[in-house]
CSV table of C-alpha atoms and ligand atoms in Angstrom, one decimal:
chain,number,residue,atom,x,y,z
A,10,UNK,CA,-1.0,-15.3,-14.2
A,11,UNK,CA,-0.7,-15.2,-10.5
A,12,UNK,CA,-4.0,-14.7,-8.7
A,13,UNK,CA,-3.1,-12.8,-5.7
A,14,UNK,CA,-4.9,-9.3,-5.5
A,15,UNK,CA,-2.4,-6.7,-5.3
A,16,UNK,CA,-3.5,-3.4,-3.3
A,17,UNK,CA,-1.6,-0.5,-4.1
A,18,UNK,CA,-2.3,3.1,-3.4
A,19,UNK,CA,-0.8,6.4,-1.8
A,20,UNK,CA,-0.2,6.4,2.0
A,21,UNK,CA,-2.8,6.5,4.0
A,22,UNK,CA,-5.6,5.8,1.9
A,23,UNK,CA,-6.6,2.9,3.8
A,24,UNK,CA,-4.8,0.1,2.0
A,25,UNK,CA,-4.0,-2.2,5.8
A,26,UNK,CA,-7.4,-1.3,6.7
A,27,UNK,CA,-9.1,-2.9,3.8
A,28,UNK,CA,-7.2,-5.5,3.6
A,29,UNK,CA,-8.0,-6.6,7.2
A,30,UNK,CA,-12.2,-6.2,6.2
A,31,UNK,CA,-11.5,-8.1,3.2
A,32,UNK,CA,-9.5,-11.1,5.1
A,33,UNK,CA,-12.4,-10.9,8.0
A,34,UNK,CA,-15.2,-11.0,5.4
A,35,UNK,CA,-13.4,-13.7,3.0
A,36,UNK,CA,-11.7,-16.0,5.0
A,37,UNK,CA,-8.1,-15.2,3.4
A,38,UNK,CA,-4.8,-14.4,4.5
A,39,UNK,CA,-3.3,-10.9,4.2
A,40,UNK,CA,0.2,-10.6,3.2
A,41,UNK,CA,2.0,-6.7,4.3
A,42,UNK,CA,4.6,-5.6,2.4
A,43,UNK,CA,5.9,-3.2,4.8
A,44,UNK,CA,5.4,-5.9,7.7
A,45,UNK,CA,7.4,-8.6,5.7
A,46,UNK,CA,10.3,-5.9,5.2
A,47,UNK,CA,10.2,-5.0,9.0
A,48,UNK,CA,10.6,-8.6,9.9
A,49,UNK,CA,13.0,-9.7,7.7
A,50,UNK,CA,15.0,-7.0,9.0
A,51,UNK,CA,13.9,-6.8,12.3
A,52,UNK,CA,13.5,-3.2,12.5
A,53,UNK,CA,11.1,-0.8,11.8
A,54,UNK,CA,10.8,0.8,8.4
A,55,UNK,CA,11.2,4.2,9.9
A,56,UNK,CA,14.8,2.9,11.1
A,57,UNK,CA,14.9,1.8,8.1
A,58,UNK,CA,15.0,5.2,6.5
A,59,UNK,CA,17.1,6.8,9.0
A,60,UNK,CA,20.0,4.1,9.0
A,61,UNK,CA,20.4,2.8,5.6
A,62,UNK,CA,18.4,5.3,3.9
A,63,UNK,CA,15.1,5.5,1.3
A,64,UNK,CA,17.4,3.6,-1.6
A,65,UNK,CA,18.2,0.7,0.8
A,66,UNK,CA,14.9,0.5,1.9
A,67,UNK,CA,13.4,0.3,-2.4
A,68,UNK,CA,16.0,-2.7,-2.6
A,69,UNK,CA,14.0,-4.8,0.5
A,70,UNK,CA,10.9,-3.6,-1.6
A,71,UNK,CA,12.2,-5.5,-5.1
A,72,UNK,CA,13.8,-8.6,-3.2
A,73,UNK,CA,10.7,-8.7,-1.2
A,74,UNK,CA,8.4,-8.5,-4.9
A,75,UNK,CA,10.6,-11.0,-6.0
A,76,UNK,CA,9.9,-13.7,-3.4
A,77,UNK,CA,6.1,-13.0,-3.9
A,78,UNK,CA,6.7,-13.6,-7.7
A,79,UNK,CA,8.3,-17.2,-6.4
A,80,UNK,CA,6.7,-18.1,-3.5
A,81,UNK,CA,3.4,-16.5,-2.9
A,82,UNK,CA,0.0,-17.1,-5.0
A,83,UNK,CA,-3.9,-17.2,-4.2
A,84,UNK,CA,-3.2,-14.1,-1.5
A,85,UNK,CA,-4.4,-10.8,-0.8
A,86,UNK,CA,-1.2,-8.4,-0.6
A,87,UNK,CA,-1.5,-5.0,1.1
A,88,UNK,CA,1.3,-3.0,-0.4
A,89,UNK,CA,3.9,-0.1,0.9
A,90,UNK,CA,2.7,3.4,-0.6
A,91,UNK,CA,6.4,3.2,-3.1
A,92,UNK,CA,6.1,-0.3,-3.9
A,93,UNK,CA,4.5,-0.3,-7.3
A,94,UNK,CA,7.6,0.8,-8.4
A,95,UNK,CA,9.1,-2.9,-8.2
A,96,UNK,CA,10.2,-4.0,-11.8
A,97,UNK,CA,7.6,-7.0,-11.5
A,98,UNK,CA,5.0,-5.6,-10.2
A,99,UNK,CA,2.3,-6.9,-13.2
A,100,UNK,CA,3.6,-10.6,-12.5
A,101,UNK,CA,2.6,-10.5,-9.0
A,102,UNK,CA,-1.4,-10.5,-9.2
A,103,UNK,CA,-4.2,-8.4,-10.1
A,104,UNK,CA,-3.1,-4.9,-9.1
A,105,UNK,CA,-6.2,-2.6,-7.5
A,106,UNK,CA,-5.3,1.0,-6.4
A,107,UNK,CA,-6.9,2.8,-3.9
A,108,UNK,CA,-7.6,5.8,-5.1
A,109,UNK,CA,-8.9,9.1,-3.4
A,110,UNK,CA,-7.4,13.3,-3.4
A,111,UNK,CA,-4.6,14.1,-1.1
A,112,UNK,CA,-7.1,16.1,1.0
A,113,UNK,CA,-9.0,13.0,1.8
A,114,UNK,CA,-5.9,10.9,3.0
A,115,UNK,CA,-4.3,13.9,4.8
A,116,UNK,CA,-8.0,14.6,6.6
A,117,UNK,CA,-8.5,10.7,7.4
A,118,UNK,CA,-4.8,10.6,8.7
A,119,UNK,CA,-4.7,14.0,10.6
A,120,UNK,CA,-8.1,12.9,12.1
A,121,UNK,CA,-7.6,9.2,12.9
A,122,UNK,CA,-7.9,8.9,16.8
A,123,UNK,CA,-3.7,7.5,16.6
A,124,UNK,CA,-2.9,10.3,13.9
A,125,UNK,CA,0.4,10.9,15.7
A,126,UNK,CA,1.3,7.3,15.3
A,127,UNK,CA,0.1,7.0,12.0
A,128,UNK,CA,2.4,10.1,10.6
A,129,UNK,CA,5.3,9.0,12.8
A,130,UNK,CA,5.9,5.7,11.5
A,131,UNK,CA,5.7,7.3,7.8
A,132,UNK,CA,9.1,8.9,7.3
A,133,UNK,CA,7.8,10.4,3.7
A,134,UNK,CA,4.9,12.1,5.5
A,135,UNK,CA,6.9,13.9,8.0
A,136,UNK,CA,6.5,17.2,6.2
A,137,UNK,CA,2.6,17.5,5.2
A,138,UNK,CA,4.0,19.7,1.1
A,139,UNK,CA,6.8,17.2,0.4
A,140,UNK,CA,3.8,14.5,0.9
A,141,UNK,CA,1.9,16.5,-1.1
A,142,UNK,CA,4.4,17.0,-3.9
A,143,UNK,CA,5.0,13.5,-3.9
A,144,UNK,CA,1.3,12.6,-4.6
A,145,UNK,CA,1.1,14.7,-7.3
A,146,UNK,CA,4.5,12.8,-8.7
A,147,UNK,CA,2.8,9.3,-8.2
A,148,UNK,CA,-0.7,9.8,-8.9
A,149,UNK,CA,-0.6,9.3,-13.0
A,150,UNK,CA,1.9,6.4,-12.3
A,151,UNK,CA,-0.9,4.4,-9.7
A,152,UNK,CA,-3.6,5.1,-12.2
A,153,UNK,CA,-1.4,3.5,-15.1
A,154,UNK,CA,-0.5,0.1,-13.6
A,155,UNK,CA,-3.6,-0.7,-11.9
A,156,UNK,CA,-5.9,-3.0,-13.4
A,157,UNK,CA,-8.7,-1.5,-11.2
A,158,UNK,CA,-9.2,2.0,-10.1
A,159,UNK,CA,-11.4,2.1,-6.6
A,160,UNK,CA,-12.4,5.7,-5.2
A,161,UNK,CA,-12.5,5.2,-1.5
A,162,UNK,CA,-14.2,8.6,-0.9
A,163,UNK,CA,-16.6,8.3,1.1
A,164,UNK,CA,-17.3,4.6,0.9
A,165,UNK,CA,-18.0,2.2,3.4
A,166,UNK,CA,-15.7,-0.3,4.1
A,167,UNK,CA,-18.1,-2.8,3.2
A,168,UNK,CA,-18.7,-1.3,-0.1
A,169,UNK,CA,-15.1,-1.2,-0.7
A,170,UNK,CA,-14.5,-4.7,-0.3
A,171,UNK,CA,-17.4,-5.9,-1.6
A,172,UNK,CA,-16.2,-3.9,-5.1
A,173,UNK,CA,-13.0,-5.5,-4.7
A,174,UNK,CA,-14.7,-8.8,-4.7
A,175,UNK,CA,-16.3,-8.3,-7.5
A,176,UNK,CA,-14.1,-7.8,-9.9
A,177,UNK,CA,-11.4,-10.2,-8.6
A,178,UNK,CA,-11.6,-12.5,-6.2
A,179,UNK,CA,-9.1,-15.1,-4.7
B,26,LIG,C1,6.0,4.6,1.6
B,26,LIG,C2,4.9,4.1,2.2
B,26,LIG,C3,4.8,3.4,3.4
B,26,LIG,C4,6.2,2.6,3.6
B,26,LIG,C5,7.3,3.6,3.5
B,26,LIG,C6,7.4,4.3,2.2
B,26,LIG,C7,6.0,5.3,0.3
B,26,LIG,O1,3.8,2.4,3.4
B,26,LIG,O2,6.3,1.6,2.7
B,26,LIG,O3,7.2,4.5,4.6
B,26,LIG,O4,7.0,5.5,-0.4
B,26,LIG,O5,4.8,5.8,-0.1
B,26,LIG,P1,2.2,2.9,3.6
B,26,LIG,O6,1.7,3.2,2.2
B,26,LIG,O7,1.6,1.7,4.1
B,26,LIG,O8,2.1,4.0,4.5
């Protein structure tokens, strides 16, 4: 079994921003999901969408999964909101969801002090009830492949990560 933790977790719950207290507070690298798929095809994932379209874009998801399978152990991997749908998901790591109500994430996006960027580069939260729709479509499916549930309600960051670390650490 790989040891890399595996953050998963509906858009904008916070996964990038946890990721980046947990690498400050322990000294490890942060692998992005979305950022590995935007370099290796040199655009950005919202081009992504609009040129080649959501299926193309699930493809660079499973051949990015796969080269983490290969290449990647003892790393902390911040993970695109779809990407738990890759076939090998459980061979990757120890997979911790994020967890919180679509209130929450819409309130911490729409409030953010760069909410227009944050909504703009997210082509699936363009329209606030498709979002919604599509949380309530995913949110038995995080719960079921995560080996750990985290509520993020209301918690500090510290507290956040510091849970993280407790249960797995890399
Ligand atoms: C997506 C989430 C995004 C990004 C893409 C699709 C999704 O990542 O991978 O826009 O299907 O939920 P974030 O969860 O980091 O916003």
């Amino acid at each position: 079994m790989k040891k890399n933790i595996i953050l998963i977790g509906f858009m904008g719950v916070g996964k990038g921003t946890t990721a980046r207290a947990y690498a400050e507070k322990y000294g490890t690298f942060i692998i992005d999901t979305d950022d590995l798929i935007e370099s290796k095809e040199n655009r950005r994932i919202k081009t992504i969408f609009k040129e080649d379209g959501e299926k193309y874009f699930r493809e660079c998801e499973q051949q990015c999964a796969d080269w983490i399978e290969n290449s990647v152990d003892n790393s902390f991997i911040s993970c695109g909101g779809g990407f738990y749908k890759v076939s090998n998901l459980k061979k990757l790591g120890t997979v911790v969801l994020l967890d919180a109500s679509y209130e929450w994430i819409f309130n911490r996006l729409s409030t953010a002090e760069n909410s227009k960027a944050k909504l703009r580069k997210r082509p699936l939260f363009s329209e606030p009830k498709k979002a919604k729709k599509l949380y309530n479509e995913r949110e038995k499916a995080y719960k079921k492949i995560a080996n750990l549930v985290i509520n993020v309600e209301d918690k500090s960051l510290k507290t956040i990560i510091k849970e993280i670390h407790k249960h797995v650490y890399i």
